[in-house]
Amino acid sequence: MSTLSARCLCGGVRLTLPDTFLYMGNCHCSECRKFTGSDYSSVGGIEADKVSVTAGQTHIRYYEKSAETVLAFCGQCGSSLFSHKINKGVFNIRLGILDTAPQSAPNFHIHTASKAPWHTPNEALKQFEHGPD
Ligand SMILES: [Zn+2]
Ligand SMILES: [Zn+2]
């Protein structure tokens, strides 16, 4: 099993994780769009305890979006890092911070009902108007 490495834009925060995502998908909800500043957010879900912060733990800032979801970002450069799904014990890693390519790729879209009006999701992938999250 290979190890993936990830870092934020400034390089202050570095993570490693095994290439064993539970799922990979694109979220089009308005909150992910706001948080990432992008048309949608590509994420891979993985058990939180499999992710190691190898540098910059003190740079990581947390925004409590809801009782179930905490968003993590770099306090120096603002890069979105992951969302922590507290109840599930899962991190949804923002795939844009990966420096190594995972063996899989996102294969579904969620929350397409609230997608950016100018964006057309890749129609080859399964689409869900709302969850599963
Ligand atoms: Zn940074
Ligand atoms: Zn979302």
PDB file of C-alpha atoms and ligand atoms in Angstrom:
ATOM      1  CA  MET A   1       0.000   0.000   0.000  1.00  0.00           C
ATOM      2  CA  SER A   2       1.475   3.324  -0.960  1.00  0.00           C
ATOM      3  CA  THR A   3       1.633   6.467   1.120  1.00  0.00           C
ATOM      4  CA  LEU A   4       0.284   9.770  -0.106  1.00  0.00           C
ATOM      5  CA  SER A   5       1.806  13.077   0.874  1.00  0.00           C
ATOM      6  CA  ALA A   6      -0.004  16.382   0.985  1.00  0.00           C
ATOM      7  CA  ARG A   7       0.792  19.959   1.876  1.00  0.00           C
ATOM      8  CA  CYS A   8      -0.737  23.394   1.871  1.00  0.00           C
ATOM      9  CA  LEU A   9       0.291  26.198  -0.462  1.00  0.00           C
ATOM     10  CA  CYS A  10       2.996  27.629   1.835  1.00  0.00           C
ATOM     11  CA  GLY A  11       4.295  24.169   2.752  1.00  0.00           C
ATOM     12  CA  GLY A  12       3.906  24.889   6.462  1.00  0.00           C
ATOM     13  CA  VAL A  13       1.451  22.024   6.944  1.00  0.00           C
ATOM     14  CA  ARG A  14       2.386  18.551   5.717  1.00  0.00           C
ATOM     15  CA  LEU A  15       0.320  15.394   5.960  1.00  0.00           C
ATOM     16  CA  THR A  16       0.824  11.767   5.052  1.00  0.00           C
ATOM     17  CA  LEU A  17      -1.875   9.146   4.687  1.00  0.00           C
ATOM     18  CA  PRO A  18      -2.209   5.673   3.207  1.00  0.00           C
ATOM     19  CA  ASP A  19      -3.746   5.434  -0.266  1.00  0.00           C
ATOM     20  CA  THR A  20      -6.866   3.782   1.105  1.00  0.00           C
ATOM     21  CA  PHE A  21      -9.676   6.285   0.588  1.00  0.00           C
ATOM     22  CA  LEU A  22     -13.088   4.970   1.629  1.00  0.00           C
ATOM     23  CA  TYR A  23     -14.652   7.028  -1.176  1.00  0.00           C
ATOM     24  CA  MET A  24     -13.706   9.867  -3.482  1.00  0.00           C
ATOM     25  CA  GLY A  25     -16.161  12.404  -4.790  1.00  0.00           C
ATOM     26  CA  ASN A  26     -16.947  15.964  -5.740  1.00  0.00           C
ATOM     27  CA  CYS A  27     -19.143  18.086  -3.491  1.00  0.00           C
ATOM     28  CA  HIS A  28     -21.005  20.958  -5.122  1.00  0.00           C
ATOM     29  CA  CYS A  29     -22.714  22.344  -2.002  1.00  0.00           C
ATOM     30  CA  SER A  30     -22.516  26.090  -1.459  1.00  0.00           C
ATOM     31  CA  GLU A  31     -20.540  25.695   1.776  1.00  0.00           C
ATOM     32  CA  CYS A  32     -17.771  23.671   0.097  1.00  0.00           C
ATOM     33  CA  ARG A  33     -17.708  26.220  -2.708  1.00  0.00           C
ATOM     34  CA  LYS A  34     -17.289  29.054  -0.193  1.00  0.00           C
ATOM     35  CA  PHE A  35     -14.666  27.281   1.861  1.00  0.00           C
ATOM     36  CA  THR A  36     -12.510  26.213  -1.083  1.00  0.00           C
ATOM     37  CA  GLY A  37     -13.146  29.229  -3.309  1.00  0.00           C
ATOM     38  CA  SER A  38     -13.686  26.791  -6.187  1.00  0.00           C
ATOM     39  CA  ASP A  39     -16.589  25.611  -8.320  1.00  0.00           C
ATOM     40  CA  TYR A  40     -16.711  22.425  -6.253  1.00  0.00           C
ATOM     41  CA  SER A  41     -14.600  20.481  -3.784  1.00  0.00           C
ATOM     42  CA  SER A  42     -12.946  17.159  -4.614  1.00  0.00           C
ATOM     43  CA  VAL A  43     -12.442  15.090  -1.493  1.00  0.00           C
ATOM     44  CA  GLY A  44     -11.346  11.656  -0.400  1.00  0.00           C
ATOM     45  CA  GLY A  45     -12.698  10.225   2.847  1.00  0.00           C
ATOM     46  CA  ILE A  46     -10.349   8.377   5.188  1.00  0.00           C
ATOM     47  CA  GLU A  47     -10.399   7.353   8.857  1.00  0.00           C
ATOM     48  CA  ALA A  48      -9.063  10.311  10.864  1.00  0.00           C
ATOM     49  CA  ASP A  49      -6.571   8.166  12.768  1.00  0.00           C
ATOM     50  CA  LYS A  50      -4.846   7.114   9.522  1.00  0.00           C
ATOM     51  CA  VAL A  51      -3.787  10.693   8.750  1.00  0.00           C
ATOM     52  CA  SER A  52      -0.463  11.915  10.179  1.00  0.00           C
ATOM     53  CA  VAL A  53       0.419  15.580  10.462  1.00  0.00           C
ATOM     54  CA  THR A  54       4.183  15.464   9.776  1.00  0.00           C
ATOM     55  CA  ALA A  55       4.753  19.220   9.988  1.00  0.00           C
ATOM     56  CA  GLY A  56       2.934  22.370  10.992  1.00  0.00           C
ATOM     57  CA  GLN A  57       0.342  21.092  13.461  1.00  0.00           C
ATOM     58  CA  THR A  58       0.455  24.533  15.117  1.00  0.00           C
ATOM     59  CA  HIS A  59      -0.407  26.210  11.790  1.00  0.00           C
ATOM     60  CA  ILE A  60      -3.675  24.299  11.459  1.00  0.00           C
ATOM     61  CA  ARG A  61      -6.747  26.366  12.269  1.00  0.00           C
ATOM     62  CA  TYR A  62     -10.228  24.923  12.756  1.00  0.00           C
ATOM     63  CA  TYR A  63     -13.616  26.334  11.905  1.00  0.00           C
ATOM     64  CA  GLU A  64     -16.577  24.596  13.506  1.00  0.00           C
ATOM     65  CA  LYS A  65     -19.081  24.634  10.673  1.00  0.00           C
ATOM     66  CA  SER A  66     -21.631  22.551  12.563  1.00  0.00           C
ATOM     67  CA  ALA A  67     -21.857  20.068  15.428  1.00  0.00           C
ATOM     68  CA  GLU A  68     -20.731  17.294  13.054  1.00  0.00           C
ATOM     69  CA  THR A  69     -18.253  19.075  10.829  1.00  0.00           C
ATOM     70  CA  VAL A  70     -15.038  20.963  11.583  1.00  0.00           C
ATOM     71  CA  LEU A  71     -13.117  22.512   8.699  1.00  0.00           C
ATOM     72  CA  ALA A  72      -9.308  22.604   8.865  1.00  0.00           C
ATOM     73  CA  PHE A  73      -7.121  25.100   7.031  1.00  0.00           C
ATOM     74  CA  CYS A  74      -3.612  26.523   7.169  1.00  0.00           C
ATOM     75  CA  GLY A  75      -3.446  29.665   9.302  1.00  0.00           C
ATOM     76  CA  GLN A  76      -0.484  30.975   7.297  1.00  0.00           C
ATOM     77  CA  CYS A  77      -1.638  30.608   3.698  1.00  0.00           C
ATOM     78  CA  GLY A  78      -5.361  29.822   4.044  1.00  0.00           C
ATOM     79  CA  SER A  79      -5.272  26.537   2.133  1.00  0.00           C
ATOM     80  CA  SER A  80      -8.260  24.318   2.806  1.00  0.00           C
ATOM     81  CA  LEU A  81      -6.932  21.007   4.179  1.00  0.00           C
ATOM     82  CA  PHE A  82      -9.802  18.723   5.187  1.00  0.00           C
ATOM     83  CA  SER A  83     -13.157  18.554   6.877  1.00  0.00           C
ATOM     84  CA  HIS A  84     -13.460  16.438  10.004  1.00  0.00           C
ATOM     85  CA  LYS A  85     -16.720  14.505  10.198  1.00  0.00           C
ATOM     86  CA  ILE A  86     -16.768  14.133  13.979  1.00  0.00           C
ATOM     87  CA  ASN A  87     -19.512  11.518  14.294  1.00  0.00           C
ATOM     88  CA  LYS A  88     -18.007   9.273  11.612  1.00  0.00           C
ATOM     89  CA  GLY A  89     -14.376   9.746  12.664  1.00  0.00           C
ATOM     90  CA  VAL A  90     -13.529  10.548   9.057  1.00  0.00           C
ATOM     91  CA  PHE A  91     -11.446  13.261   7.405  1.00  0.00           C
ATOM     92  CA  ASN A  92     -12.540  14.394   3.967  1.00  0.00           C
ATOM     93  CA  ILE A  93      -9.136  15.340   2.564  1.00  0.00           C
ATOM     94  CA  ARG A  94      -9.196  18.089  -0.080  1.00  0.00           C
ATOM     95  CA  LEU A  95      -7.635  16.289  -3.022  1.00  0.00           C
ATOM     96  CA  GLY A  96      -6.056  19.510  -4.268  1.00  0.00           C
ATOM     97  CA  ILE A  97      -3.470  19.396  -1.473  1.00  0.00           C
ATOM     98  CA  LEU A  98      -2.092  15.982  -2.562  1.00  0.00           C
ATOM     99  CA  ASP A  99       1.438  15.923  -3.974  1.00  0.00           C
ATOM    100  CA  THR A 100       1.214  12.268  -4.973  1.00  0.00           C
ATOM    101  CA  ALA A 101      -1.494  10.738  -7.119  1.00  0.00           C
ATOM    102  CA  PRO A 102      -3.904   8.294  -5.487  1.00  0.00           C
ATOM    103  CA  GLN A 103      -4.702   5.063  -7.341  1.00  0.00           C
ATOM    104  CA  SER A 104      -8.395   5.995  -7.597  1.00  0.00           C
ATOM    105  CA  ALA A 105     -10.278   9.121  -8.646  1.00  0.00           C
ATOM    106  CA  PRO A 106     -13.550  10.782  -7.653  1.00  0.00           C
ATOM    107  CA  ASN A 107     -16.461   8.776  -9.050  1.00  0.00           C
ATOM    108  CA  PHE A 108     -19.535  10.718  -7.949  1.00  0.00           C
ATOM    109  CA  HIS A 109     -20.951  14.189  -7.482  1.00  0.00           C
ATOM    110  CA  ILE A 110     -23.075  15.252  -4.511  1.00  0.00           C
ATOM    111  CA  HIS A 111     -25.250  18.306  -3.906  1.00  0.00           C
ATOM    112  CA  THR A 112     -25.551  19.023  -7.606  1.00  0.00           C
ATOM    113  CA  ALA A 113     -28.868  20.775  -6.806  1.00  0.00           C
ATOM    114  CA  SER A 114     -26.790  23.621  -5.373  1.00  0.00           C
ATOM    115  CA  LYS A 115     -23.946  23.558  -7.889  1.00  0.00           C
ATOM    116  CA  ALA A 116     -22.406  26.721  -9.301  1.00  0.00           C
ATOM    117  CA  PRO A 117     -24.741  27.847 -12.119  1.00  0.00           C
ATOM    118  CA  TRP A 118     -21.828  28.331 -14.558  1.00  0.00           C
ATOM    119  CA  HIS A 119     -20.387  24.871 -13.940  1.00  0.00           C
ATOM    120  CA  THR A 120     -21.306  21.643 -15.764  1.00  0.00           C
ATOM    121  CA  PRO A 121     -20.332  18.554 -13.751  1.00  0.00           C
ATOM    122  CA  ASN A 122     -18.617  15.694 -15.589  1.00  0.00           C
ATOM    123  CA  GLU A 123     -21.616  13.646 -16.697  1.00  0.00           C
ATOM    124  CA  ALA A 124     -19.681  10.392 -16.779  1.00  0.00           C
ATOM    125  CA  LEU A 125     -19.904  10.286 -12.987  1.00  0.00           C
ATOM    126  CA  LYS A 126     -22.912   9.421 -10.821  1.00  0.00           C
ATOM    127  CA  GLN A 127     -24.808  12.478  -9.629  1.00  0.00           C
ATOM    128  CA  PHE A 128     -26.791  12.991  -6.426  1.00  0.00           C
ATOM    129  CA  GLU A 129     -28.878  16.128  -6.065  1.00  0.00           C
ATOM    130  CA  HIS A 130     -28.301  16.155  -2.312  1.00  0.00           C
ATOM    131  CA  GLY A 131     -26.419  13.679  -0.053  1.00  0.00           C
ATOM    132  CA  PRO A 132     -24.951  11.168   0.666  1.00  0.00           C
ATOM    133  CA  ASP A 133     -22.372  13.347   2.355  1.00  0.00           C
TER     134      ASP A 133
HETATM  135 ZN    ZN B   1       0.090  26.965   4.487  1.00  0.00          ZN
HETATM  136 ZN    ZN B   2     -20.044  20.212   0.398  1.00  0.00          ZN
END
